[in-house]
JSON list of C-alpha atoms and ligand atoms in Angstrom, two decimals:
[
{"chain": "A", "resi": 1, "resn": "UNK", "atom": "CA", "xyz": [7.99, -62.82, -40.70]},
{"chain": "A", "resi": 2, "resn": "UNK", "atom": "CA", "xyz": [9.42, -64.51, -43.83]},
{"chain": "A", "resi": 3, "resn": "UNK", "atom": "CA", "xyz": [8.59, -67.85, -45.73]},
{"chain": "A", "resi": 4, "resn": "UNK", "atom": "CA", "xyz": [11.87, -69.42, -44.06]},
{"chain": "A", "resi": 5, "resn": "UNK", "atom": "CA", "xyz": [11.06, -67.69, -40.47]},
{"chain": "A", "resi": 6, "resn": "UNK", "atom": "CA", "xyz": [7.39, -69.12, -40.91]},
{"chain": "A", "resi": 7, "resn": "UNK", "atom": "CA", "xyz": [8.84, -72.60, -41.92]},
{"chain": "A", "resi": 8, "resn": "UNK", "atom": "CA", "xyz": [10.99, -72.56, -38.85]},
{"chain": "A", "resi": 9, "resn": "UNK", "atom": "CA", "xyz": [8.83, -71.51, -36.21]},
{"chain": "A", "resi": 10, "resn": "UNK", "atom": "CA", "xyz": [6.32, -74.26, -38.01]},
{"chain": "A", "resi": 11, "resn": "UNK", "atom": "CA", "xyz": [8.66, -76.95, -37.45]},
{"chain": "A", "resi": 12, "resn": "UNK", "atom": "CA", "xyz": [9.46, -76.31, -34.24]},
{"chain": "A", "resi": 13, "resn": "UNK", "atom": "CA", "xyz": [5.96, -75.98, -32.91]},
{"chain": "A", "resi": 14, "resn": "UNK", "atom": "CA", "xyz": [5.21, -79.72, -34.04]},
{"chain": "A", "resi": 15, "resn": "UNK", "atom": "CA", "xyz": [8.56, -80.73, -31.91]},
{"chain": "A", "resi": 16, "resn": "UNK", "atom": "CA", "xyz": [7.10, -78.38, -28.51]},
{"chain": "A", "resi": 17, "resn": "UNK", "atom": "CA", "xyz": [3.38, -80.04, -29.39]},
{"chain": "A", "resi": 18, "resn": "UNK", "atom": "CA", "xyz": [4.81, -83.17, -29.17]},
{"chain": "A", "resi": 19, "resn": "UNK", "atom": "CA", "xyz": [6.71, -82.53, -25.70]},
{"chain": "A", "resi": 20, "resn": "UNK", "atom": "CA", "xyz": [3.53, -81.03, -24.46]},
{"chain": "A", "resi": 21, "resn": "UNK", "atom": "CA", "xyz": [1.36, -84.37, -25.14]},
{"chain": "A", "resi": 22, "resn": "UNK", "atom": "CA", "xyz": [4.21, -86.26, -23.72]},
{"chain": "A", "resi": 23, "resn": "UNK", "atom": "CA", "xyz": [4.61, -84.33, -20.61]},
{"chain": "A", "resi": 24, "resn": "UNK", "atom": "CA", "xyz": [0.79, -84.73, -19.89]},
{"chain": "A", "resi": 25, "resn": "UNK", "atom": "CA", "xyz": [0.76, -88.04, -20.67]},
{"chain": "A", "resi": 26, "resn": "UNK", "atom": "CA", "xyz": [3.40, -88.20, -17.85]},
{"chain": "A", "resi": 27, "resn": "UNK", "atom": "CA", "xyz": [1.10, -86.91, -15.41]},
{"chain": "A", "resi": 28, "resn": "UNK", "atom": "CA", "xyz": [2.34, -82.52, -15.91]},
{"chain": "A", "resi": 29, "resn": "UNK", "atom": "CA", "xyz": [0.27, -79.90, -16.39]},
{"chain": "A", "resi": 30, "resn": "UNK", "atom": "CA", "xyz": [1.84, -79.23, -19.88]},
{"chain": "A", "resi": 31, "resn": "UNK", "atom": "CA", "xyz": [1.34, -75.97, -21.84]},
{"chain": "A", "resi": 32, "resn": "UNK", "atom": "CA", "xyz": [2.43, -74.79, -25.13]},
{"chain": "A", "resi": 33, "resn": "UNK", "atom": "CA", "xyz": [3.34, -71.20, -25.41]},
{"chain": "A", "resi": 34, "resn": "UNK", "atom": "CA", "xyz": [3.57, -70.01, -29.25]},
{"chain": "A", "resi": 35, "resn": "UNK", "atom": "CA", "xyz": [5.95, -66.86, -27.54]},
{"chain": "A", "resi": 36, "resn": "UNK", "atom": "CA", "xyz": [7.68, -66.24, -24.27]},
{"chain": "A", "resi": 37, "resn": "UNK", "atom": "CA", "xyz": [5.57, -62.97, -23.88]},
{"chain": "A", "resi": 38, "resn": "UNK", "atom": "CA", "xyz": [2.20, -66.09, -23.60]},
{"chain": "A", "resi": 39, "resn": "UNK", "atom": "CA", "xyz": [4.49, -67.86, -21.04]},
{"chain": "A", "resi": 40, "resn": "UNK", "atom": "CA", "xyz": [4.90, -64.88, -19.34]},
{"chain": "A", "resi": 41, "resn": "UNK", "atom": "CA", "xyz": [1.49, -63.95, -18.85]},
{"chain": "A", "resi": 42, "resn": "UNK", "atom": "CA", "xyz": [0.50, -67.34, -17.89]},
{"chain": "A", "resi": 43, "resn": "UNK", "atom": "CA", "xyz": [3.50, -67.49, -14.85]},
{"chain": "A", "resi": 44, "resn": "UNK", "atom": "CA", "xyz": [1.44, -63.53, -14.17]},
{"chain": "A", "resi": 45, "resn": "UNK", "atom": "CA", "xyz": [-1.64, -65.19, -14.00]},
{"chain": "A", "resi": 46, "resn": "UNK", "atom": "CA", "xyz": [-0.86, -68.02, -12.01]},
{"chain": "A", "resi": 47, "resn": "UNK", "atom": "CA", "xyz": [1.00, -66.32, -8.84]},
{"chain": "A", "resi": 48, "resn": "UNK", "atom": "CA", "xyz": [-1.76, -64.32, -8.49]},
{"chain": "A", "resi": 49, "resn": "UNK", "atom": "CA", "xyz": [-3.04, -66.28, -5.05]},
{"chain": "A", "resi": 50, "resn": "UNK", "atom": "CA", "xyz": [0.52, -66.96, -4.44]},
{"chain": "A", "resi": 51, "resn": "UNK", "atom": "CA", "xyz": [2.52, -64.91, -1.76]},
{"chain": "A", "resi": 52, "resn": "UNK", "atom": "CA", "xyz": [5.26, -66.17, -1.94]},
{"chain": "A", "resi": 53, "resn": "UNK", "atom": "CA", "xyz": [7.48, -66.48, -5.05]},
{"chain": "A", "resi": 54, "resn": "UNK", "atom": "CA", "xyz": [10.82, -68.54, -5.44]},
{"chain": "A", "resi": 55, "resn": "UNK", "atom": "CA", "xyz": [13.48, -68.11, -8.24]},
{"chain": "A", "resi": 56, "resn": "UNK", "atom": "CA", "xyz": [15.57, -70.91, -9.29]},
{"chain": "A", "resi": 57, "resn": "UNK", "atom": "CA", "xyz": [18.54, -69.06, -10.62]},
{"chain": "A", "resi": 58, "resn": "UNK", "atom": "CA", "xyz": [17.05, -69.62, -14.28]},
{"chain": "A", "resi": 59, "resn": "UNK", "atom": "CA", "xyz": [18.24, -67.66, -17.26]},
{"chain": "A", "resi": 60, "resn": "UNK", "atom": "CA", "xyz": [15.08, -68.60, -18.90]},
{"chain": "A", "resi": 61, "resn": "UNK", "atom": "CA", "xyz": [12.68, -67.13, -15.80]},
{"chain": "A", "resi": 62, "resn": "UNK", "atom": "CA", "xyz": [15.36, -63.79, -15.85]},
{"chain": "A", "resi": 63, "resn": "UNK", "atom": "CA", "xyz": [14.67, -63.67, -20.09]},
{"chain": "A", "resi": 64, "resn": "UNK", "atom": "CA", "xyz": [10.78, -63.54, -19.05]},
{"chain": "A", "resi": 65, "resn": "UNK", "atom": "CA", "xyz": [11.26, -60.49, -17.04]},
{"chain": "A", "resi": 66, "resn": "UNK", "atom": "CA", "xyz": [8.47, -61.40, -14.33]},
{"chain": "A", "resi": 67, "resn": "UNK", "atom": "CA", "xyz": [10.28, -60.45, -10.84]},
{"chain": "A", "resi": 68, "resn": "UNK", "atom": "CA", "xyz": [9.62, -56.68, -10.82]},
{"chain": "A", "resi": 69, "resn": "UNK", "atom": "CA", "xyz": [6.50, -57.07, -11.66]},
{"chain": "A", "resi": 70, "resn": "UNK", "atom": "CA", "xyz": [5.78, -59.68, -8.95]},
{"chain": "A", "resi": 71, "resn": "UNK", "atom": "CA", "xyz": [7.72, -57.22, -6.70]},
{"chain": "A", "resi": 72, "resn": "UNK", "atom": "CA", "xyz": [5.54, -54.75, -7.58]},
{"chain": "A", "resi": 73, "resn": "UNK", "atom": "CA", "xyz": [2.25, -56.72, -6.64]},
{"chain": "A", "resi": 74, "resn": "UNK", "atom": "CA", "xyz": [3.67, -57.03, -3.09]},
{"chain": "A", "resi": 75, "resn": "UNK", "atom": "CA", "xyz": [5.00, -60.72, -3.40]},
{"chain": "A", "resi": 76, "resn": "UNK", "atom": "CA", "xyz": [7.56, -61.80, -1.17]},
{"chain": "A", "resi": 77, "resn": "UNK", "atom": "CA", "xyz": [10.54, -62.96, -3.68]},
{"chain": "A", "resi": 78, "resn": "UNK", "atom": "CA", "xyz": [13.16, -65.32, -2.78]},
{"chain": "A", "resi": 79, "resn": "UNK", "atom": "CA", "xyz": [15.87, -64.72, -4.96]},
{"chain": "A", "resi": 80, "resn": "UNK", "atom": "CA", "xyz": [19.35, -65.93, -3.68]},
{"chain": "A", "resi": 81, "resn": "UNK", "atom": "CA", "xyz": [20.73, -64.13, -6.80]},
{"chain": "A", "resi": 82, "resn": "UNK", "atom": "CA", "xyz": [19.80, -60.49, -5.58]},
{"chain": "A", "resi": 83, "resn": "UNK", "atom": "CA", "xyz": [23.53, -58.82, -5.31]},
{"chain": "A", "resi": 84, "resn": "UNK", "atom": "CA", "xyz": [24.98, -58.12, -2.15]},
{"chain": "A", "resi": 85, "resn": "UNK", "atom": "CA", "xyz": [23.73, -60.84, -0.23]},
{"chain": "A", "resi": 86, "resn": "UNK", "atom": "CA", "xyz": [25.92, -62.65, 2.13]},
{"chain": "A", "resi": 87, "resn": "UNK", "atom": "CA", "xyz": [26.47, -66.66, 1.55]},
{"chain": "A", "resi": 88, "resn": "UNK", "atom": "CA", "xyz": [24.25, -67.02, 4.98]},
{"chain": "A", "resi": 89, "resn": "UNK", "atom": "CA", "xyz": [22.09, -64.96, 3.43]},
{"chain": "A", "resi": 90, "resn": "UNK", "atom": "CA", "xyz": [21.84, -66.70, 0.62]},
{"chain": "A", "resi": 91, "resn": "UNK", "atom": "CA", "xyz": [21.25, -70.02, 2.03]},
{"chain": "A", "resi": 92, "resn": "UNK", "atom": "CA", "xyz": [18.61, -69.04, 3.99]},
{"chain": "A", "resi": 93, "resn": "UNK", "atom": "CA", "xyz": [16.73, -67.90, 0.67]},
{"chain": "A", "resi": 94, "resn": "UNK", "atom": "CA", "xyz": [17.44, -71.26, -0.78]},
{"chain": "A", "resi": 95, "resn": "UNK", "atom": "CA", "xyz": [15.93, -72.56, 2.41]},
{"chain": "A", "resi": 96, "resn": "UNK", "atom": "CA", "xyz": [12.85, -70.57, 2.33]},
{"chain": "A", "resi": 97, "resn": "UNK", "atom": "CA", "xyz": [12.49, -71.18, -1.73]},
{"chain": "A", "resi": 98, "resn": "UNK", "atom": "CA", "xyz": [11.72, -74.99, -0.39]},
{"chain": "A", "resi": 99, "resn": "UNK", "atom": "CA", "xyz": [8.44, -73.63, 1.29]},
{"chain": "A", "resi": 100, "resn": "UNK", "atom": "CA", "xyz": [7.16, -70.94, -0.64]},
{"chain": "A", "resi": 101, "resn": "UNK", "atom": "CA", "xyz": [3.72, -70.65, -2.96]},
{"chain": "A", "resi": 102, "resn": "UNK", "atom": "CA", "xyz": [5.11, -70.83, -6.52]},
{"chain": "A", "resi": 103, "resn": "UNK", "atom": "CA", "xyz": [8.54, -71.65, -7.16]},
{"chain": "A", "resi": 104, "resn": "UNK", "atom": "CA", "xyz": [9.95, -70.43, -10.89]},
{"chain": "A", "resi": 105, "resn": "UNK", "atom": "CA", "xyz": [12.84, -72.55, -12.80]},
{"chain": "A", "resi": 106, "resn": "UNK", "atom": "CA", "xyz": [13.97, -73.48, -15.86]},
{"chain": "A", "resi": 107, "resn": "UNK", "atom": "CA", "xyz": [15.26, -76.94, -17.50]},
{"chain": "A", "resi": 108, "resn": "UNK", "atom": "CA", "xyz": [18.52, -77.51, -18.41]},
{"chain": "A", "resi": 109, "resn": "UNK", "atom": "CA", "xyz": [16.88, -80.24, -20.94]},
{"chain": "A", "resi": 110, "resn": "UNK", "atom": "CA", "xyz": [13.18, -81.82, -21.66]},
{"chain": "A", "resi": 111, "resn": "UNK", "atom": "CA", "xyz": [13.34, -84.83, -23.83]},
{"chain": "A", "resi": 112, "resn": "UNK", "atom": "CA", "xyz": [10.81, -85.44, -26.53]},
{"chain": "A", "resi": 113, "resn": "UNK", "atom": "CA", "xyz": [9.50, -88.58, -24.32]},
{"chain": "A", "resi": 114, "resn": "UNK", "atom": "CA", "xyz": [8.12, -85.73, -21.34]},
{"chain": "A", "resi": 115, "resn": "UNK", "atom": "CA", "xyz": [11.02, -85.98, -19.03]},
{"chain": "A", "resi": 116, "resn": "UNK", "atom": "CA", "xyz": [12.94, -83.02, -17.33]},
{"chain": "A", "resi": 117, "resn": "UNK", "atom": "CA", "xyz": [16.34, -83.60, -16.85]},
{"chain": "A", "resi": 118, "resn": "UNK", "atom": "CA", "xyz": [18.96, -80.60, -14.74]},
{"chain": "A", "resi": 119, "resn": "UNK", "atom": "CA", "xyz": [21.76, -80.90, -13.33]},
{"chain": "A", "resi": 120, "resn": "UNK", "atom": "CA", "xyz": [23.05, -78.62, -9.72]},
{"chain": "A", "resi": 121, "resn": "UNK", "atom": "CA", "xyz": [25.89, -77.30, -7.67]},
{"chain": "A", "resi": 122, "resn": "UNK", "atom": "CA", "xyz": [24.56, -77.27, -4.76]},
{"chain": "A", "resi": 123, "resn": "UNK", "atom": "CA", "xyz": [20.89, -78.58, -5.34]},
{"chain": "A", "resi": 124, "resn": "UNK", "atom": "CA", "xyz": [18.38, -76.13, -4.46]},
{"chain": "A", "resi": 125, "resn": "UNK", "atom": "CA", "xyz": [17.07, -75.63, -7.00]},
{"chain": "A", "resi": 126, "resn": "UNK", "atom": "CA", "xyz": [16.70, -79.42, -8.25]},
{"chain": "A", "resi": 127, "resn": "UNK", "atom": "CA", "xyz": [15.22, -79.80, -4.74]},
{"chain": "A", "resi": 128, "resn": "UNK", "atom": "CA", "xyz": [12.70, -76.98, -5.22]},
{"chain": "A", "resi": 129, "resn": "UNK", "atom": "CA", "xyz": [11.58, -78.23, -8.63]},
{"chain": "A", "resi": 130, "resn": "UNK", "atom": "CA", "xyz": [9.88, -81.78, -6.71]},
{"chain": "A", "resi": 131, "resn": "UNK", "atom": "CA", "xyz": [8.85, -81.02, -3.55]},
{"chain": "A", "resi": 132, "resn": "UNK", "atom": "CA", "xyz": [8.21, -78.30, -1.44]},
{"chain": "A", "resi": 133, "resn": "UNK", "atom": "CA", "xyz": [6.76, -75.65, -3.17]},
{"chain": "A", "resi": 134, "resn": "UNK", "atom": "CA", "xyz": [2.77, -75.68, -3.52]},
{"chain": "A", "resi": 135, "resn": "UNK", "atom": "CA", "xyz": [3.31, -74.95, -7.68]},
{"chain": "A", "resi": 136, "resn": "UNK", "atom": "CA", "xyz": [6.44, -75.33, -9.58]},
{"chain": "A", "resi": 137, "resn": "UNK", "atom": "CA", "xyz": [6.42, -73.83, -12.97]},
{"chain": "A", "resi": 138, "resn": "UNK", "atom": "CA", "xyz": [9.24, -74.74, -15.35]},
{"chain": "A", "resi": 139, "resn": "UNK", "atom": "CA", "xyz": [9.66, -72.91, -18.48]},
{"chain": "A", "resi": 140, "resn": "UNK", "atom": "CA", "xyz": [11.51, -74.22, -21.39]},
{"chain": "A", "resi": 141, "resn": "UNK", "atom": "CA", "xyz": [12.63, -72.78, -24.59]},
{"chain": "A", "resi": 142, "resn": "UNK", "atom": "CA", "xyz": [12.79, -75.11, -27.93]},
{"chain": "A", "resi": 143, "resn": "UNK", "atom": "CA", "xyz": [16.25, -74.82, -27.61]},
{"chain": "A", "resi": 144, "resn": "UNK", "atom": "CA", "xyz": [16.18, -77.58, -24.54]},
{"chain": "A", "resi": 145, "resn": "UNK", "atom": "CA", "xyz": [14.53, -80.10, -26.22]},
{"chain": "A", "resi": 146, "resn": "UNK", "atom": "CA", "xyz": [16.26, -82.89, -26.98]},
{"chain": "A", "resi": 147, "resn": "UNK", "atom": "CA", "xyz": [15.30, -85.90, -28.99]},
{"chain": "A", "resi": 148, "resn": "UNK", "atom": "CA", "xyz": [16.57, -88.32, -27.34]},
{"chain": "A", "resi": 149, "resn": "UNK", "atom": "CA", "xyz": [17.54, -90.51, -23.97]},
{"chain": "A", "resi": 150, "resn": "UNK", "atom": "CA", "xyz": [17.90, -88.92, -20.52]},
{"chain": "A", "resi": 151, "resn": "UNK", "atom": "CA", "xyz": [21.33, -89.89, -21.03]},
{"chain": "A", "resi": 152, "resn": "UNK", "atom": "CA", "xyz": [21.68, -87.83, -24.46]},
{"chain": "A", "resi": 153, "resn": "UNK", "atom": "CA", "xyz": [19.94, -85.13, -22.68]},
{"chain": "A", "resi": 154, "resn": "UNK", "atom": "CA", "xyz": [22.68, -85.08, -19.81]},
{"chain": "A", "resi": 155, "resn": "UNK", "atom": "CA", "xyz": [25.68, -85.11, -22.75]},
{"chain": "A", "resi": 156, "resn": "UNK", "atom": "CA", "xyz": [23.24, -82.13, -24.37]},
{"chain": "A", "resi": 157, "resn": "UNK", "atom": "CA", "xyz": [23.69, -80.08, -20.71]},
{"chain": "A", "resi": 158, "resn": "UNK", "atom": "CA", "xyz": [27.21, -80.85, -19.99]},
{"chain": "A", "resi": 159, "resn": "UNK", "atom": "CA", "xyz": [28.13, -79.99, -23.52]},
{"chain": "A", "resi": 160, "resn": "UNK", "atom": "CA", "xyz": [25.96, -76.89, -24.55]},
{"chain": "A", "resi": 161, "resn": "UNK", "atom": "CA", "xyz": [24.80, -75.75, -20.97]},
{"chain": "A", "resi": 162, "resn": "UNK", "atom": "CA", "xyz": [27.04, -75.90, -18.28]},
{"chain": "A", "resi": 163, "resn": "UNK", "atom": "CA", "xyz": [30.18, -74.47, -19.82]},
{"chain": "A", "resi": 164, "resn": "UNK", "atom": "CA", "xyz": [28.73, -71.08, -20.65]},
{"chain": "A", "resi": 165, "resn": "UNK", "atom": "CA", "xyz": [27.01, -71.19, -17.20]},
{"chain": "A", "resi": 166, "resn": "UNK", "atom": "CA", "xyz": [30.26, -72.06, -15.34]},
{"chain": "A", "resi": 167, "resn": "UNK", "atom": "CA", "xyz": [31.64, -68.86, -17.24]},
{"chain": "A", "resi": 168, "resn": "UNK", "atom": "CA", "xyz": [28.62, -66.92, -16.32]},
{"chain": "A", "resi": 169, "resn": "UNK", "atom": "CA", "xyz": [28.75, -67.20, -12.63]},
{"chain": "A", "resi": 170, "resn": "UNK", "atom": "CA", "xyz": [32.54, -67.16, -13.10]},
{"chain": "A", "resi": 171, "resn": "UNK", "atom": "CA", "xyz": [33.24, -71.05, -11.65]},
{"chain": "A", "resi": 172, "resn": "UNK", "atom": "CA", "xyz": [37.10, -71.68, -12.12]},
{"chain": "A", "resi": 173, "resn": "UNK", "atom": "CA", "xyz": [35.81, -75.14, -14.07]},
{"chain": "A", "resi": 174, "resn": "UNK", "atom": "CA", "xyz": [37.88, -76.27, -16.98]},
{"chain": "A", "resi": 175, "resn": "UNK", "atom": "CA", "xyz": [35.00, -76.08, -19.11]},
{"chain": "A", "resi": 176, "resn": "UNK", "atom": "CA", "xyz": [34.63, -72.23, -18.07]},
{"chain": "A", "resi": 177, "resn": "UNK", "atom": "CA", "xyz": [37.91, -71.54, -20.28]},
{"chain": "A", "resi": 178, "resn": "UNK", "atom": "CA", "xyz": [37.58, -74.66, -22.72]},
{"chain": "A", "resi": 179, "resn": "UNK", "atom": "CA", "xyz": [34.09, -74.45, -23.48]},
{"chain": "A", "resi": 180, "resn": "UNK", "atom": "CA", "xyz": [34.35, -78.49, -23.16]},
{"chain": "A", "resi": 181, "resn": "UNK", "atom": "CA", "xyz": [33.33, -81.14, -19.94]},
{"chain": "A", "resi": 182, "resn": "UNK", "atom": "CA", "xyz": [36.46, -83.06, -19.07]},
{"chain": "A", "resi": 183, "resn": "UNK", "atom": "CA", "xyz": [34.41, -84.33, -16.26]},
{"chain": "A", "resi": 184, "resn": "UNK", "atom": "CA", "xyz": [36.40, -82.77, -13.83]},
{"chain": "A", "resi": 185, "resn": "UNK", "atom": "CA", "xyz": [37.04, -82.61, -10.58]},
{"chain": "A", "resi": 186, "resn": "UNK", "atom": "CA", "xyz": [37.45, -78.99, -9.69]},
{"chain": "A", "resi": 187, "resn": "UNK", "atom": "CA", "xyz": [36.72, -77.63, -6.38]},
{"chain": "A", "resi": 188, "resn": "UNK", "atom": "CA", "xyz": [34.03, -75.87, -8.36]},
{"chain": "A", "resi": 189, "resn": "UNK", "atom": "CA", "xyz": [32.38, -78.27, -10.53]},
{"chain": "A", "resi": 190, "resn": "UNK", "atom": "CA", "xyz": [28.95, -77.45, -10.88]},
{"chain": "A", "resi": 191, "resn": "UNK", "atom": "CA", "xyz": [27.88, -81.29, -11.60]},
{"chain": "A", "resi": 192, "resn": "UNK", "atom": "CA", "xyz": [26.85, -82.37, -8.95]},
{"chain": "A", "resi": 193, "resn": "UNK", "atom": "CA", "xyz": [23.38, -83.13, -8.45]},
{"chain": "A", "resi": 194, "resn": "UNK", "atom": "CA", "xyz": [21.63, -85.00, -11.39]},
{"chain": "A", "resi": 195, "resn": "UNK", "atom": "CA", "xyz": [17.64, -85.03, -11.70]},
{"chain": "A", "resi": 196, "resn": "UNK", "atom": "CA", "xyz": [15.42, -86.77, -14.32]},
{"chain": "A", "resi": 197, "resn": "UNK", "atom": "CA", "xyz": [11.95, -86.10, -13.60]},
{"chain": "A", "resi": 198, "resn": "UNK", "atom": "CA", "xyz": [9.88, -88.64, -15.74]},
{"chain": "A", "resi": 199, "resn": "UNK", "atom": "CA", "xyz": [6.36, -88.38, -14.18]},
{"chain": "A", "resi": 200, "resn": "UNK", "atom": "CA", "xyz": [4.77, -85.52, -12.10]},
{"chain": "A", "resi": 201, "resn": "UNK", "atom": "CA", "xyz": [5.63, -85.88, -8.37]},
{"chain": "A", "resi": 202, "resn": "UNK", "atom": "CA", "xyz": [2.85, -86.71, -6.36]},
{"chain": "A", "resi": 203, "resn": "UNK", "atom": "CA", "xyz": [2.06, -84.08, -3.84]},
{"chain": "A", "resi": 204, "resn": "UNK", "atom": "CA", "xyz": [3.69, -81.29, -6.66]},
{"chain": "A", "resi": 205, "resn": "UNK", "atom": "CA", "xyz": [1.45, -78.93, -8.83]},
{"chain": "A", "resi": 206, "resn": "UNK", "atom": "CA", "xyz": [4.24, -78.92, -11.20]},
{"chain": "A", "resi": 207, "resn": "UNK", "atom": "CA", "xyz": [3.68, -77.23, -14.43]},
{"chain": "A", "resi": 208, "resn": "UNK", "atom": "CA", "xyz": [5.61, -76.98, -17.60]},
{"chain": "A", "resi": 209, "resn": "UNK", "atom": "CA", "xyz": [5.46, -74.24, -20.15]},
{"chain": "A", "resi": 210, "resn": "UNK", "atom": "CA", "xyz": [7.05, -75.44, -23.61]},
{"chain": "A", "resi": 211, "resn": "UNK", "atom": "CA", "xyz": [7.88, -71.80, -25.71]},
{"chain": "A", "resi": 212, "resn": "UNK", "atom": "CA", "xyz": [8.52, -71.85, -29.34]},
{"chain": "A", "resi": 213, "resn": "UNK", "atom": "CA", "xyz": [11.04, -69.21, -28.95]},
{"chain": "A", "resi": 214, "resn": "UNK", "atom": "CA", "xyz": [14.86, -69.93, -27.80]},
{"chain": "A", "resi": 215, "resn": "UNK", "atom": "CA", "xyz": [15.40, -69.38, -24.15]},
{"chain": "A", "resi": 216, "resn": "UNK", "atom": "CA", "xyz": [18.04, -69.67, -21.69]},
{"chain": "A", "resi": 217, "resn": "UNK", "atom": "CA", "xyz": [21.34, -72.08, -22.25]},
{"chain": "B", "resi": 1, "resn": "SF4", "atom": "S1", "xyz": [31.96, -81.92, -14.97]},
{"chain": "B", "resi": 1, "resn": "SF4", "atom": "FE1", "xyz": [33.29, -80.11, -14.68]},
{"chain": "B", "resi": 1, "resn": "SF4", "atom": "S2", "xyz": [34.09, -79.68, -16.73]},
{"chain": "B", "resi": 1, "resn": "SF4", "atom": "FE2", "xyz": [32.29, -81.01, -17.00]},
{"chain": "B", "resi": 1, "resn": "SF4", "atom": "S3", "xyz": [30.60, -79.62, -17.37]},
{"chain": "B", "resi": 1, "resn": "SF4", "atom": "FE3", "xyz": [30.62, -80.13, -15.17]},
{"chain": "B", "resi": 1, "resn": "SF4", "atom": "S4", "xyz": [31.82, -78.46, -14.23]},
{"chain": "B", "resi": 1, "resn": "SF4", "atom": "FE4", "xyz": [32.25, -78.42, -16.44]}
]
């Protein structure tokens, strides 16, 4: 790694500590990961009582590469993603996400004051990330953090997250072509369902994994 590399990865792992301490001063169980191969291997070790495991949908969860082997261990996995699945089909795996053992998602943001803001289509996965689900772990990459207000944190998403997401799933959004919100109102706006989760829900093991390594949109 070189002097500027070192410097970098430095700097940003005084940012993550600081999200960590905030998010357990919030009430999460908050965990800094130096790589997203440590995250990895913590999400590993945690599912292993759980049957069932639900994914959110997250780029961040797919960039950790933990399904197959999950799969492999003889988990059930509830992933409305899986191609070929019918839209019934698919809502019944959102359904069944809301019940099962451990529950994986990303964050679209986490502000440097511990809270965890996202923002849905359709919900699920929003709904998933409070209740439900015995344990919720969230992973988020440095690149979510933002110093600042929930509000900035929303601006952050709409601006940096959701238009390369609305061009990812292929959502005929304006921002899909622009690359800018217009706060639209498209059939197929994906904003539709704001969260900001500023202390651990009650009856949720939620957990948070903050990765010094870039992650997701
Ligand atoms: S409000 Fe519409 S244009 Fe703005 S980010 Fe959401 S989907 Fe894109």
């Amino acid at each position: 790694m070189s002097m500027t590399d070192e410097l970098v990865s430095w700097t940003w792992e005084q940012k993550c500590q600081k999200a960590v301490e905030a998010l357990g001063s919030n009430g999460f169980t908050a965990v800094y990961c130096q790589t997203a191969a440590e995250a990895r291997q913590y999400i590993l070790t945690a599912a292993a009582d759980a049957a069932s495991v639900g994914f959110g949908g997250s780029m961040s969860i797919s960039d950790l590469d933990v399904q197959q082997e999950l799969a492999t261990q003889g988990k059930e996995i509830l992933n409305h993603s899986t191609p070929g699945l019918s839209r019934d089909q698919k809502l019944e795996i959102m359904r069944q996400q809301l019940t099962c053992d451990l529950f994986l998602s990303g964050s679209n943001a986490l502000t440097m004051r511990g809270e965890l803001i996202n923002i849905d289509a359709t919900g699920n996965r929003v709904a998933a990330m409070f209740f439900g689900p015995k344990m919720v772990i969230v992973v988020v990459g440095r690149n979510k953090l933002v110093d600042g207000t929930p509000q900035e944190a929303i601006v952050r998403v709409k601006q940096w997250a959701t238009p390369p997401n609305a061009k990812r799933l292929n959502f005929n959004t304006p921002c899909a072509k622009t690359g800018f919100c217009s706060n639209c109102n498209s059939p197929d706006r994906l904003c539709r369902v704001t969260t900001i989760i500023d202390r651990k829900p009650r009856f949720t093991d939620l957990r948070v994994l903050v990765i010094n390594d870039d992650l997701g949109l």
